[in-house]
Coordinates of C-alpha atoms in Angstrom, one line a residue:
M917 CA 14.9 -14.0 -7.9
K918 CA 16.9 -11.7 -5.6
E919 CA 17.7 -12.1 -1.9
I920 CA 17.6 -9.0 0.3
K921 CA 19.0 -8.8 3.8
S922 CA 17.2 -5.8 5.2
M923 CA 17.5 -6.7 8.9
G924 CA 13.9 -5.6 9.2
R925 CA 14.6 -2.0 8.3
N926 CA 12.3 0.3 6.4
P927 CA 11.9 0.4 3.5
V928 CA 12.0 -3.4 3.3
L929 CA 13.4 -3.6 -0.2
P930 CA 16.3 -1.8 -1.9
Y931 CA 15.6 1.8 -2.9
D932 CA 15.2 0.8 -6.6
V933 CA 12.6 -2.0 -6.0
C934 CA 9.2 -0.4 -5.5
V935 CA 6.4 -2.8 -4.4
P936 CA 3.5 -0.7 -3.2
D937 CA -0.1 -1.7 -2.2
G938 CA 1.2 -4.6 -0.2
E939 CA -1.3 -7.4 0.7
A940 CA 0.5 -9.7 3.2
H941 CA -0.4 -13.3 3.7
S942 CA 1.1 -16.2 5.7
F943 CA 1.3 -19.3 3.5
G944 CA 3.1 -22.5 4.6
G945 CA 5.3 -20.9 7.3
K946 CA 6.4 -18.0 5.1
L947 CA 5.0 -14.5 4.6
Y948 CA 4.2 -13.3 1.1
V949 CA 3.4 -9.8 0.0
Y950 CA 1.4 -9.2 -3.1
G951 CA 1.6 -5.6 -4.5
S952 CA 1.8 -3.6 -7.7
Y953 CA 5.2 -2.6 -9.1
D954 CA 6.3 1.0 -9.7
T955 CA 8.9 1.3 -12.4
Q956 CA 8.5 4.9 -13.8
P957 CA 9.4 8.2 -12.2
K958 CA 5.9 9.7 -12.2
D959 CA 3.5 6.8 -12.9
Y960 CA 1.8 4.4 -10.6
C961 CA 2.3 0.7 -11.2
S962 CA 3.5 -1.1 -14.4
E963 CA 2.6 -4.1 -16.6
E964 CA 4.0 -6.7 -14.2
Y965 CA 3.8 -8.1 -10.6
H966 CA 6.6 -9.4 -8.4
V967 CA 5.8 -11.3 -5.2
V968 CA 8.1 -10.8 -2.3
S969 CA 8.5 -13.2 0.6
T970 CA 10.3 -13.7 4.0
S971 CA 10.6 -16.4 6.6
D972 CA 12.0 -14.2 9.4
M973 CA 11.1 -10.5 8.5
L974 CA 14.8 -9.9 8.2
T975 CA 15.7 -11.4 4.8
W976 CA 13.4 -10.9 1.9
T977 CA 13.2 -12.5 -1.6
V978 CA 12.0 -10.7 -4.6
H979 CA 10.6 -13.4 -6.9
D980 CA 10.6 -13.4 -10.7
K981 CA 7.7 -11.9 -12.5
S982 CA 4.4 -13.5 -11.4
L983 CA 2.0 -12.0 -14.0
D984 CA 2.4 -9.9 -17.1
G985 CA -0.3 -7.5 -18.2
K986 CA 0.4 -8.2 -21.8
D987 CA -0.9 -11.7 -21.2
I988 CA -4.4 -10.6 -20.2
P989 CA -6.5 -11.2 -23.4
W990 CA -9.3 -8.8 -22.7
A991 CA -7.3 -5.7 -21.5
G992 CA -8.4 -2.5 -23.2
K993 CA -10.6 -4.2 -25.8
R994 CA -14.0 -2.8 -26.7
G995 CA -17.0 -5.0 -27.3
E996 CA -16.4 -7.3 -24.3
K997 CA -19.2 -7.9 -21.8
K998 CA -20.0 -4.6 -20.3
Y999 CA -18.7 -4.7 -16.7
Y1000 CA -18.3 -1.0 -16.3
I1001 CA -17.9 0.6 -12.9
T1002 CA -21.1 0.8 -11.0
D1003 CA -19.8 1.1 -7.4
M1004 CA -18.6 4.7 -7.3
G1005 CA -21.9 6.5 -7.6
L1006 CA -21.7 8.1 -11.0
K1007 CA -24.9 10.0 -10.5
N1008 CA -23.9 11.2 -7.1
P1009 CA -20.1 11.6 -7.0
T1010 CA -18.4 11.8 -3.6
P1011 CA -16.5 15.0 -2.7
M1012 CA -13.1 13.3 -3.4
Y1013 CA -14.4 11.9 -6.7
R1014 CA -15.4 15.3 -7.8
K1015 CA -12.0 16.7 -6.9
L1016 CA -10.2 14.0 -8.8
L1017 CA -12.3 14.6 -11.9
K1018 CA -11.5 18.3 -11.7
D1019 CA -7.8 17.5 -11.4
M1020 CA -8.0 15.2 -14.5
H1021 CA -10.0 17.9 -16.4
I1022 CA -12.8 15.4 -17.1
P1023 CA -16.3 16.8 -16.8
I1024 CA -18.6 14.7 -14.6
D1025 CA -21.2 14.3 -17.3
V1026 CA -18.6 12.5 -19.4
M1027 CA -17.7 9.9 -16.8
P1028 CA -20.7 7.5 -17.3
K1029 CA -19.7 7.1 -20.9
F1030 CA -16.0 7.0 -20.1
L1031 CA -16.6 4.1 -17.8
R1032 CA -18.5 2.1 -20.4
P1033 CA -16.1 0.4 -22.8
D1034 CA -18.9 -0.1 -25.4
N1035 CA -19.5 3.6 -25.7
I1036 CA -16.1 5.2 -25.7
D1037 CA -12.6 4.4 -26.9
F1038 CA -10.5 3.7 -23.8
A1039 CA -7.4 4.7 -25.6
K1040 CA -8.5 8.3 -25.3
Y1041 CA -8.1 8.3 -21.5
V1042 CA -6.2 5.1 -20.7
K1043 CA -2.8 5.2 -22.4
A1044 CA -1.6 1.8 -21.3
P1045 CA -4.5 -0.6 -20.9
N1046 CA -2.2 -3.5 -19.8
M1047 CA -1.2 -1.8 -16.6
L1048 CA -1.7 -3.9 -13.5
Y1049 CA -3.0 -2.2 -10.4
A1050 CA -3.1 -3.5 -6.8
P1051 CA -3.7 -7.3 -6.4
D1052 CA -4.5 -9.7 -3.7
C1053 CA -4.1 -13.5 -3.3
A1054 CA -5.8 -16.4 -1.5
Y1055 CA -5.1 -20.1 -1.1
K1056 CA -7.7 -22.8 -1.3
D1057 CA -7.6 -26.6 -2.1
G1058 CA -4.0 -26.7 -3.2
K1059 CA -4.2 -23.6 -5.5
Y1060 CA -3.3 -20.0 -5.2
Y1061 CA -5.6 -17.4 -6.7
L1062 CA -4.3 -14.0 -7.7
Y1063 CA -7.0 -11.3 -8.1
F1064 CA -5.9 -8.3 -10.1
C1065 CA -7.3 -5.2 -11.7
M1066 CA -6.2 -3.2 -14.7
S1067 CA -6.0 0.4 -15.9
D1068 CA -9.1 -0.2 -18.1
Y1069 CA -11.0 -1.0 -14.9
S1070 CA -11.4 -4.7 -15.6
E1071 CA -10.8 -7.3 -12.9
G1072 CA -9.7 -10.9 -13.1
V1073 CA -8.2 -13.9 -11.4
A1074 CA -5.3 -16.2 -12.4
V1075 CA -4.1 -19.4 -10.8
S1076 CA -0.8 -21.0 -9.7
D1077 CA 0.4 -24.1 -7.8
T1078 CA 2.8 -21.9 -5.8
P1079 CA 2.3 -18.7 -3.8
E1080 CA 5.0 -16.8 -5.8
G1081 CA 3.5 -17.8 -9.2
P1082 CA 3.7 -17.5 -12.1
F1083 CA -0.1 -17.1 -12.3
E1084 CA -1.7 -18.4 -15.4
N1085 CA -5.0 -18.8 -17.3
P1086 CA -6.6 -15.5 -16.4
V1087 CA -10.4 -15.3 -16.2
R1088 CA -12.3 -12.1 -16.2
L1089 CA -14.6 -11.4 -13.2
P1090 CA -18.1 -9.9 -13.7
C1091 CA -17.3 -6.5 -12.2
G1092 CA -15.4 -3.4 -12.9
G1093 CA -13.3 -1.2 -10.6
I1094 CA -10.0 -1.3 -8.9
D1095 CA -8.1 -2.8 -5.9
P1096 CA -9.6 -6.2 -5.4
A1097 CA -9.4 -8.0 -2.0
V1098 CA -10.2 -11.6 -1.1
F1099 CA -10.9 -13.1 2.2
I1100 CA -11.5 -16.8 3.2
D1101 CA -13.5 -17.3 6.4
D1102 CA -13.2 -20.0 9.0
D1103 CA -15.8 -22.1 7.2
G1104 CA -14.0 -22.0 3.9
S1105 CA -16.4 -19.4 2.3
A1106 CA -14.6 -16.9 0.2
Y1107 CA -15.5 -13.2 -0.2
Y1108 CA -14.4 -10.6 -2.8
Y1109 CA -14.2 -6.8 -2.3
W1110 CA -13.4 -4.0 -4.7
G1111 CA -14.0 -0.4 -5.7
Q1112 CA -13.1 3.2 -5.1
F1113 CA -15.0 5.8 -3.1
R1114 CA -17.8 3.2 -2.4
A1115 CA -16.8 -0.4 -2.1
S1116 CA -18.8 -3.5 -3.1
A1117 CA -18.6 -7.1 -1.8
V1118 CA -19.8 -10.5 -2.7
K1119 CA -19.5 -14.1 -1.8
L1120 CA -17.5 -16.1 -4.3
N1121 CA -18.6 -19.4 -5.8
A1122 CA -16.8 -22.5 -4.8
D1123 CA -14.6 -22.3 -7.9
M1124 CA -13.0 -19.0 -6.5
M1125 CA -13.4 -17.5 -10.0
S1126 CA -17.0 -16.5 -10.3
F1127 CA -19.9 -15.1 -8.4
D1128 CA -23.6 -14.3 -8.7
E1129 CA -23.9 -10.7 -9.8
K1130 CA -27.4 -10.5 -8.2
T1131 CA -25.8 -11.0 -4.7
V1132 CA -23.4 -8.1 -4.8
V1133 CA -23.6 -5.9 -1.7
K1134 CA -22.9 -2.3 -2.6
N1135 CA -21.6 0.4 -0.3
V1136 CA -20.2 -1.9 2.3
V1137 CA -17.9 1.0 3.1
T1138 CA -18.1 4.5 1.7
E1139 CA -16.3 7.8 1.6
E1140 CA -19.3 9.4 3.3
S1141 CA -19.6 7.0 6.3
H1142 CA -16.0 5.6 6.6
G1143 CA -13.7 8.0 4.8
F1144 CA -13.1 5.1 2.3
H1145 CA -11.0 5.9 -0.8
E1146 CA -9.8 2.7 -2.3
G1147 CA -7.6 -0.3 -1.4
S1148 CA -9.9 -2.7 0.3
S1149 CA -8.3 -5.4 2.6
M1150 CA -10.1 -7.9 4.9
R1151 CA -8.9 -9.8 7.9
K1152 CA -10.5 -11.6 10.9
R1153 CA -9.3 -11.7 14.5
D1154 CA -11.1 -13.1 17.5
G1155 CA -14.4 -13.1 15.7
I1156 CA -14.1 -9.5 14.5
Y1157 CA -13.9 -8.7 10.8
Y1158 CA -11.4 -5.9 10.0
Y1159 CA -11.9 -3.9 6.8
V1160 CA -8.6 -2.0 6.3
Y1161 CA -8.4 0.8 3.7
P1162 CA -6.9 4.2 2.8
C1163 CA -8.9 7.0 4.4
V1164 CA -9.4 10.6 3.6
Y1165 CA -10.6 11.8 7.0
R1166 CA -7.4 13.3 8.3
N1167 CA -5.6 15.0 5.4
E1168 CA -8.3 15.3 2.7
R1169 CA -6.2 12.8 0.8
P1170 CA -5.9 9.1 1.3
T1171 CA -2.6 9.1 3.3
C1172 CA -4.1 7.2 6.3
L1173 CA -4.6 3.5 6.6
A1174 CA -7.8 3.2 8.6
Y1175 CA -10.1 0.3 9.6
A1176 CA -13.7 -0.5 10.2
T1177 CA -15.1 -3.6 12.0
S1178 CA -18.1 -5.8 11.8
S1179 CA -19.5 -9.1 13.0
S1180 CA -20.1 -10.2 9.4
P1181 CA -17.8 -10.3 6.3
L1182 CA -20.5 -8.4 4.4
G1183 CA -21.1 -5.7 7.1
P1184 CA -22.4 -3.4 8.2
F1185 CA -19.0 -1.9 9.1
T1186 CA -18.3 0.7 11.8
Y1187 CA -15.4 3.1 11.4
R1188 CA -12.9 2.6 14.2
G1189 CA -9.8 4.7 13.6
I1190 CA -6.5 5.1 11.9
I1191 CA -3.6 2.6 12.0
I1192 CA -0.9 4.6 10.3
D1193 CA -0.4 7.9 8.4
N1194 CA 2.2 8.4 5.7
A1195 CA 1.5 12.0 5.0
K1196 CA 5.0 13.1 5.9
C1197 CA 6.9 10.4 4.0
D1198 CA 7.4 12.8 1.0
P1199 CA 6.3 16.3 0.1
E1200 CA 4.0 14.9 -2.6
S1201 CA 2.7 11.9 -0.6
W1202 CA -0.8 11.2 -1.9
N1203 CA -2.0 7.6 -1.1
I1204 CA -1.4 4.6 1.1
H1205 CA -2.6 1.1 0.6
G1206 CA -1.8 -1.9 2.7
S1207 CA -2.9 -4.6 5.0
I1208 CA -2.5 -6.2 8.4
E1209 CA -1.3 -9.7 9.0
E1210 CA -0.1 -11.9 11.8
F1211 CA 3.2 -13.7 11.4
G1212 CA 5.3 -15.5 14.0
G1213 CA 2.8 -14.5 16.7
Q1214 CA 3.2 -10.8 15.9
W1215 CA 0.7 -8.6 14.1
Y1216 CA 2.1 -6.1 11.5
V1217 CA 0.8 -3.4 9.3
F1218 CA 2.1 -3.3 5.7
Y1219 CA 2.0 0.0 3.8
H1220 CA 4.0 2.1 1.3
R1221 CA 5.8 5.4 1.2
S1222 CA 6.3 7.5 -1.9
S1223 CA 9.7 9.0 -2.7
K1224 CA 11.6 11.3 -5.1
N1225 CA 9.4 14.3 -4.3
G1226 CA 6.5 12.6 -6.2
R1227 CA 3.5 10.4 -5.8
A1228 CA 5.0 7.3 -7.4
N1229 CA 8.2 5.3 -6.5
R1230 CA 6.3 3.9 -3.6
R1231 CA 8.3 1.6 -1.3
L1232 CA 7.1 -1.3 0.9
C1233 CA 7.3 -0.7 4.6
V1234 CA 6.1 -2.6 7.7
E1235 CA 5.5 -1.7 11.4
K1236 CA 4.5 -3.8 14.4
I1237 CA 1.0 -3.2 15.7
E1238 CA -0.9 -4.1 18.9
F1239 CA -4.5 -4.8 19.6
N1240 CA -6.4 -3.6 22.7
L1241 CA -8.6 -5.9 24.7
D1242 CA -11.7 -4.5 22.9
G1243 CA -10.2 -5.3 19.5
T1244 CA -9.2 -1.8 18.6
I1245 CA -5.8 -1.1 17.1
N1246 CA -3.4 1.6 18.4
E1247 CA -2.2 4.0 15.8
V1248 CA 1.6 3.6 15.1
K1249 CA 4.1 6.0 13.7
M1250 CA 6.2 5.4 10.6
T1251 CA 9.7 4.2 11.6
S1252 CA 13.1 3.6 10.1
Q1253 CA 13.7 0.5 12.1
G1254 CA 10.6 -1.3 10.8
A1255 CA 10.1 -4.9 12.1
G1256 CA 13.6 -5.0 13.5
L1257 CA 15.2 -3.5 16.6
P1258 CA 16.4 0.1 16.9
F1259 CA 19.6 1.0 15.1
E1260 CA 22.6 0.4 17.3
R1261 CA 26.0 2.0 17.8
G1262 CA 28.3 1.3 14.8
E1263 CA 25.4 0.6 12.4
V1264 CA 25.4 2.7 9.3
I1265 CA 22.0 4.4 8.8
E1266 CA 21.5 5.3 5.1
G1267 CA 19.8 8.6 4.4
W1268 CA 17.0 6.9 2.4
R1269 CA 15.9 5.2 5.7
A1270 CA 14.4 8.6 6.9
C1271 CA 10.8 7.9 7.8
E1272 CA 9.5 11.5 7.9
V1273 CA 10.5 14.7 6.1
D1274 CA 9.3 18.3 6.2
G1275 CA 10.2 21.7 4.8
G1276 CA 11.2 20.5 1.4
A1277 CA 13.4 17.5 2.3
Y1278 CA 12.8 14.2 0.4
V1279 CA 14.3 10.8 -0.3
D1280 CA 15.8 10.5 -3.8
G1281 CA 17.0 7.0 -4.6
N1282 CA 19.7 6.2 -2.0
E1283 CA 20.1 9.7 -0.7
L1284 CA 18.3 12.1 1.6
V1285 CA 17.9 15.5 -0.1
M1286 CA 17.7 18.4 2.4
K1287 CA 16.8 22.0 1.6
D1288 CA 17.5 25.0 3.7
D1289 CA 15.5 24.8 7.0
S1290 CA 14.2 21.4 6.2
L1291 CA 14.1 18.4 8.5
A1292 CA 14.1 14.6 8.5
I1293 CA 13.3 12.0 11.1
I1294 CA 15.0 8.7 11.8
R1295 CA 13.1 6.5 14.2
Y1296 CA 14.6 4.8 16.4
V1297 CA 18.2 4.7 17.5
H1298 CA 19.7 3.3 20.6
L1299 CA 22.3 5.7 22.1
S1300 CA 24.4 5.5 25.2
G1301 CA 25.4 9.1 25.4
N1302 CA 29.0 9.1 24.4
E1303 CA 28.8 8.4 20.7
K1304 CA 30.7 10.2 18.0
L1305 CA 28.5 11.3 15.1
T1306 CA 29.7 11.0 11.5
I1307 CA 27.6 12.3 8.6
D1308 CA 28.5 11.3 5.0
S1309 CA 27.1 14.1 2.8
E1310 CA 27.8 16.5 0.0
G1311 CA 26.7 20.1 -0.6
D1312 CA 27.1 23.5 1.0
G1313 CA 24.8 23.0 4.0
T1314 CA 25.2 21.9 7.6
V1315 CA 23.1 19.7 9.8
S1316 CA 22.0 20.0 13.4
V1317 CA 21.2 16.7 15.0
Y1318 CA 18.8 16.2 17.9
A1319 CA 17.6 13.2 19.9
N1320 CA 14.0 13.5 21.2
D1321 CA 14.4 17.2 20.4
V1322 CA 17.4 17.7 22.7
P1323 CA 21.0 18.2 21.6
L1324 CA 23.2 15.1 21.5
S1325 CA 25.3 16.4 24.3
E1326 CA 22.4 15.9 26.7
V1327 CA 21.7 12.3 25.7
S1328 CA 21.9 9.4 28.2
D1329 CA 21.4 5.7 27.6
G1330 CA 18.1 5.0 25.8
V1331 CA 16.2 4.8 22.5
Y1332 CA 15.7 8.0 20.6
E1333 CA 14.0 9.6 17.7
I1334 CA 16.7 11.4 15.7
K1335 CA 15.9 14.7 14.0
L1336 CA 18.1 16.2 11.3
V1337 CA 17.7 20.0 10.7
S1338 CA 19.5 21.5 7.7
K1339 CA 21.0 24.9 7.1
G1340 CA 21.7 25.2 3.4
N1341 CA 21.3 22.5 0.8
L1342 CA 22.9 19.1 0.9
K1343 CA 22.5 15.4 0.2
I1344 CA 23.0 12.9 3.0
K1345 CA 24.2 9.4 2.1
S1346 CA 24.4 8.1 5.7
I1347 CA 24.9 8.9 9.4
L1348 CA 26.8 6.8 11.9
F1349 CA 26.9 6.9 15.7
D1350 CA 30.2 5.3 16.8

């Protein structure tokens, strides 16, 4: 277990602790985030989960391992009950599905067999069947239920007496796919969601560990009608059901966290808009997966940003959000300040806190790497207009600094977006207004 004092800054955890796909839940006066766990330079996820929690959005705890993929008895095995993927439309792939198959060099006519573990050896395509992908968690009758999925497309649930785990006695669910989500309604009924490109949903049985396969509702949200890619997440506010998910509408890749609404947990859902877009968090930014949650009277959106000029190494981030009177959500920008207040005079701003990059810049570990003519954004900083700027960097380049696109010499008292523009190549460790 590790305690982190982030003061609400983004990313929430240290640069070497990557918890993407964050599903946030308020349990017993604390907020818990359930996500996958990136450990490799170029690969998504790993064989373990770590729950993170906070009681004030300023100090976070990274808990010990909550589940190990090696402990899942059915992972990667052939001959099990055939819960292959049926929710993606194998006979009629979506445009994004076709693109991904092409990128993977897998012919579409191979996919139906590929996704049936009785017909093909998963080891040919799935190198590590014990990998744990994005999870979710729910509390009911004194128990915490962790829903998970694996790289062989199997899904399951494990149970714990505490929200941080460890979660034990895994049971396989009668479905196949990725990115499970669970939601408990006001009457105690529980619902389960999963899938990629086209999502499915079902009401869980009272045991929280099974459901009637005949009652599954397919296509609750789809790529065609909602821009849905993956990463289902369900919440309810003022009688409105919010289906939150990565969306492909804006950038032809799932970098936007969007939402659809309904008057029923099983739909139909109507697309409403985008909550946040992480397309500029890294030159190789590919996906976003997160959730919305109320804590301490404030609603937040939880999401991740990739780093190291790659799609992996995704780091947990959070922003405040607001609802309009009609229940819609205003889109917010990525920030460096996160759930906290703007950076103040005398506060060291590490380079890896940059929330947007362009022109070849990227965050690498605890440094901001800048190429010639690249730029980076730090949002937001409180300036009074007479600060001295110190930049801790190395390399042969120089940096021009602007506040809301004007030179620092023109700044008066206020809160500003800081833009760093490079000439030459350099690595920035930190900046300081003093």
